[in-house]
Amino acid sequence: MSRLKQLLKIKKLKQFFPNMKPLVIITVLLFTLTSCYNRYNNVSVTEPVKSSVHELVHIPSSKEMKKIEGGSYLGFIGKDSGRIVTVDSFLIDDSPVTVSEYLEFLKKNPQWTKSHINRLYADNDYLHNWEGDFEIPKNVDPNSPVTNISWFAARAYARSVGKRLPTIDEWEYVGLADEQTKDASSKPEFTEFILNSYQNKKTYENPIKADKPNYYGVYDMYGMVWEWTSDFNSVMITGESRNDSATNETLFCSGAAVTTSDLKNYAAFIRFAMRGSLKADYTVNNLGFRCAKDI
Amino acid sequence: MKKAFLLLTAIFTMLSCKHEEKPKEVDLSNSIFQLDSTWEDQNGQKIKLAELNGKILVIAMIYTECKTACPMLTNEMRNIERSIGNYDPAQVRLVLVSIDPKTDTPEKMKAYLKLNNFEGEQWLFLRSDDESTREFANVLSVKYKKISPMDFSHSNIITVFSKYGELAYQKAGLSNDIKDVAEEVKEQIKKS
């Protein structure tokens, strides 16, 4: 109907401008051409929605980072067994990202809240026990590590504070240190300490930095939560869960099976097995993250 | 005369939209077309995934230097394309995505497609940077790792996406049984 009105208006105008006919016709034609355009567009949906990782609002972070001097160590797993892994110097958060730190991120980046997150980026257990988008549950310590976080979410957080996730090689390198030395991997008691730490339950409920820091001044590498790494999906284990069938061995190109280079690396094997079982949208209640940064 | 013409035009205008269907409500919250990464195709053209919106996608991640599983994956892609039967190439994109973007230049990607007789607008070979490649692999649940200067180990997964970018079907492993994948693509074509 509005089109008709518009036409009538144009006709009135014509009384004042007798030579307008061609113009009117052109106008009408143009209008005809454009009138359907929008609707047509709506049918084939083209607008990518806002929740892209790349449109993050940057937030300040007061998290302390420790400098890790580069170096090398003997790799743990599969084709890496016996490989010398070299790591450049980098910075790493001195503790896992906490619930309250993550809340600050959500406030500035609501597209990552529980109700708005892109379903591509997290499964249904994302921030599982949060009561609302900006509400930390009452029984959760704001200073405990944030968990039920997907890889995508962890990566988005890291970007928003101008950092990144550590690589597996970097994480494992920092994880070699006990309280006194950079590389405690040959100490049986250190391996025992790690293995014991894996047996404690619900450690994700504890506040960060309650235990002693390691050689670098980094807290909670063990005994708190599993942590995401940027390249966790480079770990391949035959018999991984996505297809428990006879075709399993054909899943992977080179059939890179896990072969621990050394039994004493059993603790590392557990971590690699855990990484190998993850998918990027998985959220688990004892899986959190910390950030790293290039120097 | 002109008045009549005007009137006709006006009526035509009003009618023209009448039969247009109401925009279909599509939930885009899990569409890969939302990924913001930038890619480069075999012709060196920069491309965003959103530009593939409206096409049914069949995707495999490979690298051109691969001598073991990738030729088989590539062959599966060929068989899938053949099994779809008659289709409008404008509706479908069969996409190879490089997990070795440093080596796989547009020239190499183009040569690879040519070598396999993958010709026509429906064949795409894409590469991006390492970071976007890993993100994309994670969306497809593909795992990969560089195991030597030339070689990667990687999951052998073929994924079908609807024209809205929703994951419709995944085939894991080199089972050679591509029938289900082809059926899914046919189903998606029928729907669109």
Coordinates of N, CA, C and O in Angstrom, one line a residue, chain B residues 74-144:
Chain B
T74 N 42.0 -37.9 -1.1 CA 41.7 -37.2 -2.4 C 40.8 -38.1 -3.3 O 39.9 -37.7 -3.9
N75 N 41.2 -39.4 -3.3 CA 40.4 -40.3 -4.1 C 39.0 -40.5 -3.6 O 38.1 -40.6 -4.4
E76 N 38.9 -40.4 -2.3 CA 37.5 -40.5 -1.8 C 36.7 -39.3 -2.2 O 35.5 -39.4 -2.5
M77 N 37.3 -38.1 -2.2 CA 36.6 -36.9 -2.6 C 36.2 -37.1 -4.1 O 35.1 -36.7 -4.4
R78 N 37.0 -37.7 -4.9 CA 36.7 -37.9 -6.3 C 35.5 -38.8 -6.4 O 34.5 -38.5 -7.1
N79 N 35.5 -39.9 -5.6 CA 34.4 -40.9 -5.7 C 33.1 -40.3 -5.1 O 32.0 -40.6 -5.6
I80 N 33.2 -39.4 -4.1 CA 32.0 -38.7 -3.6 C 31.4 -37.9 -4.7 O 30.2 -37.9 -5.0
E81 N 32.3 -37.1 -5.4 CA 31.8 -36.2 -6.4 C 31.1 -37.0 -7.5 O 30.0 -36.7 -8.0
R82 N 31.7 -38.1 -7.9 CA 31.0 -39.0 -8.9 C 29.7 -39.6 -8.4 O 28.8 -39.6 -9.2
S83 N 29.7 -39.9 -7.2 CA 28.5 -40.6 -6.6 C 27.3 -39.7 -6.4 O 26.2 -40.1 -6.3
I84 N 27.6 -38.4 -6.4 CA 26.5 -37.4 -6.2 C 25.6 -37.5 -7.5 O 24.4 -37.2 -7.4
G85 N 26.2 -37.8 -8.6 CA 25.4 -37.9 -9.8 C 25.3 -36.5 -10.5 O 26.3 -35.7 -10.4
N86 N 24.2 -36.2 -11.1 CA 24.0 -34.9 -11.7 C 23.7 -33.9 -10.7 O 22.8 -34.1 -9.9
Y87 N 24.4 -32.8 -10.7 CA 24.1 -31.7 -9.8 C 24.6 -30.4 -10.4 O 25.4 -30.4 -11.3
D88 N 24.0 -29.3 -9.9 CA 24.4 -28.0 -10.4 C 25.7 -27.6 -9.6 O 25.7 -27.5 -8.4
P89 N 26.8 -27.5 -10.3 CA 28.1 -27.2 -9.7 C 28.1 -25.9 -8.9 O 28.9 -25.7 -8.0
A90 N 27.1 -25.0 -9.2 CA 27.0 -23.8 -8.4 C 26.5 -24.1 -7.0 O 26.7 -23.3 -6.1
Q91 N 25.9 -25.2 -6.7 CA 25.3 -25.5 -5.4 C 26.3 -26.1 -4.4 O 26.1 -26.1 -3.2
V92 N 27.4 -26.7 -5.0 CA 28.3 -27.6 -4.1 C 29.7 -27.1 -4.2 O 30.2 -26.7 -5.3
R93 N 30.4 -27.2 -3.1 CA 31.9 -26.9 -3.2 C 32.6 -28.1 -2.5 O 32.3 -28.5 -1.4
L94 N 33.5 -28.8 -3.3 CA 34.3 -29.8 -2.8 C 35.6 -29.2 -2.4 O 36.3 -28.7 -3.3
V95 N 35.9 -29.1 -1.1 CA 37.0 -28.3 -0.6 C 38.1 -29.1 0.0 O 37.9 -29.9 0.9
L96 N 39.3 -28.9 -0.5 CA 40.5 -29.4 0.1 C 41.1 -28.3 0.9 O 41.2 -27.2 0.4
V97 N 41.5 -28.5 2.2 CA 42.1 -27.5 3.0 C 43.4 -28.0 3.4 O 43.6 -29.1 3.9
S98 N 44.4 -27.1 3.2 CA 45.8 -27.5 3.4 C 46.2 -27.4 4.9 O 45.9 -26.5 5.6
I99 N 46.8 -28.5 5.4 CA 47.3 -28.4 6.8 C 48.8 -28.1 6.8 O 49.5 -28.0 7.8
D100 N 49.3 -27.8 5.6 CA 50.7 -27.4 5.4 C 50.8 -26.1 4.6 O 51.3 -26.1 3.5
P101 N 50.2 -25.0 5.1 CA 50.0 -23.8 4.3 C 51.3 -23.2 3.8 O 51.3 -22.5 2.8
K102 N 52.4 -23.4 4.6 CA 53.7 -22.8 4.1 C 54.1 -23.5 2.8 O 54.7 -22.8 1.9
T103 N 54.0 -24.8 2.7 CA 54.4 -25.5 1.5 C 53.4 -25.3 0.3 O 53.7 -25.2 -0.8
D104 N 52.1 -25.4 0.7 CA 51.1 -25.5 -0.3 C 50.7 -24.1 -0.8 O 49.7 -23.4 -0.4
T105 N 51.5 -23.6 -1.7 CA 51.3 -22.3 -2.4 C 50.1 -22.4 -3.3 O 49.7 -23.6 -3.7
P106 N 49.5 -21.3 -3.8 CA 48.4 -21.4 -4.8 C 48.8 -22.2 -6.0 O 48.1 -23.0 -6.5
E107 N 50.1 -22.1 -6.4 CA 50.6 -22.8 -7.6 C 50.5 -24.3 -7.3 O 50.0 -25.1 -8.1
K108 N 51.0 -24.7 -6.1 CA 51.0 -26.2 -5.8 C 49.5 -26.7 -5.7 O 49.2 -27.8 -6.1
M109 N 48.7 -25.9 -5.1 CA 47.3 -26.3 -4.9 C 46.6 -26.4 -6.3 O 45.9 -27.4 -6.5
K110 N 46.9 -25.5 -7.1 CA 46.3 -25.5 -8.5 C 46.8 -26.8 -9.2 O 46.0 -27.5 -9.8
A111 N 48.1 -27.0 -9.1 CA 48.7 -28.2 -9.8 C 48.1 -29.5 -9.3 O 47.8 -30.4 -10.0
Y112 N 47.9 -29.5 -7.9 CA 47.3 -30.7 -7.3 C 45.9 -31.0 -7.8 O 45.5 -32.1 -8.2
L113 N 45.1 -29.9 -7.9 CA 43.7 -30.1 -8.5 C 43.8 -30.6 -9.9 O 43.1 -31.5 -10.3
K114 N 44.7 -30.0 -10.7 CA 44.8 -30.3 -12.1 C 45.2 -31.8 -12.2 O 44.7 -32.5 -13.0
L115 N 46.2 -32.2 -11.4 CA 46.7 -33.5 -11.5 C 45.6 -34.5 -11.3 O 45.6 -35.6 -11.8
N116 N 44.7 -34.1 -10.4 CA 43.6 -35.1 -10.1 C 42.4 -34.9 -11.0 O 41.3 -35.4 -10.7
N117 N 42.5 -34.0 -12.0 CA 41.4 -33.7 -12.9 C 40.2 -33.1 -12.1 O 39.1 -33.4 -12.5
F118 N 40.5 -32.4 -11.0 CA 39.5 -31.7 -10.3 C 39.2 -30.4 -10.9 O 39.8 -29.4 -10.5
E119 N 38.4 -30.4 -12.0 CA 38.2 -29.1 -12.7 C 36.8 -28.7 -12.6 O 35.9 -29.5 -12.4
G120 N 36.6 -27.4 -12.7 CA 35.2 -26.8 -12.5 C 35.1 -26.0 -11.3 O 36.0 -26.2 -10.3
E121 N 34.1 -25.1 -11.2 CA 34.0 -24.2 -10.1 C 33.8 -24.9 -8.8 O 34.0 -24.3 -7.7
Q122 N 33.3 -26.2 -8.8 CA 33.0 -26.8 -7.5 C 34.2 -27.3 -6.8 O 34.1 -27.6 -5.6
W123 N 35.4 -27.3 -7.4 CA 36.6 -27.7 -6.7 C 37.4 -26.5 -6.1 O 37.7 -25.6 -6.8
L124 N 37.6 -26.6 -4.8 CA 38.4 -25.5 -4.2 C 39.5 -26.1 -3.4 O 39.4 -27.2 -2.8
F125 N 40.6 -25.4 -3.4 CA 41.7 -25.8 -2.5 C 42.1 -24.5 -1.7 O 42.3 -23.5 -2.3
L126 N 42.0 -24.6 -0.4 CA 42.3 -23.4 0.4 C 43.4 -23.6 1.4 O 43.7 -24.7 1.9
R127 N 44.1 -22.4 1.6 CA 45.1 -22.4 2.7 C 44.9 -21.1 3.5 O 44.4 -20.1 3.0
S128 N 45.4 -21.1 4.7 CA 45.4 -19.9 5.6 C 46.7 -19.9 6.4 O 47.7 -20.5 6.0
D129 N 46.7 -19.2 7.5 CA 47.9 -19.2 8.3 C 47.8 -20.4 9.3 O 46.7 -21.0 9.4
D130 N 48.9 -20.6 10.0 CA 48.9 -21.8 10.9 C 47.7 -21.7 12.0 O 47.1 -22.7 12.3
E131 N 47.6 -20.5 12.5 CA 46.6 -20.3 13.6 C 45.2 -20.6 13.1 O 44.4 -21.3 13.7
S132 N 44.8 -20.0 11.9 CA 43.5 -20.2 11.4 C 43.3 -21.7 11.0 O 42.2 -22.2 11.1
T133 N 44.3 -22.3 10.5 CA 44.2 -23.7 10.1 C 43.9 -24.6 11.3 O 43.1 -25.5 11.3
R134 N 44.6 -24.3 12.4 CA 44.4 -25.1 13.6 C 43.0 -24.8 14.2 O 42.3 -25.8 14.6
E135 N 42.5 -23.6 14.1 CA 41.1 -23.3 14.5 C 40.2 -24.1 13.6 O 39.2 -24.7 14.1
F136 N 40.4 -24.0 12.3 CA 39.5 -24.7 11.4 C 39.5 -26.2 11.7 O 38.4 -26.9 11.7
A137 N 40.7 -26.8 11.9 CA 40.8 -28.2 12.2 C 40.0 -28.5 13.4 O 39.4 -29.6 13.5
N138 N 40.1 -27.6 14.4 CA 39.3 -27.9 15.6 C 37.8 -27.9 15.4 O 37.1 -28.6 16.1
V139 N 37.4 -27.1 14.5 CA 35.9 -27.0 14.2 C 35.5 -28.4 13.6 O 34.5 -28.9 13.9
L140 N 36.4 -28.9 12.8 CA 36.2 -30.2 12.2 C 36.6 -31.4 13.0 O 36.4 -32.6 12.6
S141 N 37.1 -31.1 14.2 CA 37.7 -32.2 15.1 C 38.8 -33.0 14.4 O 39.0 -34.1 14.6
V142 N 39.5 -32.3 13.5 CA 40.7 -32.9 12.8 C 41.9 -32.6 13.7 O 42.1 -31.5 14.1
K143 N 42.7 -33.7 13.9 CA 44.0 -33.5 14.6 C 45.1 -33.7 13.6 O 45.1 -34.4 12.7
Y144 N 46.2 -32.9 13.8 CA 47.3 -33.0 13.0 C 48.6 -32.6 13.7 O 48.5 -31.8 14.6

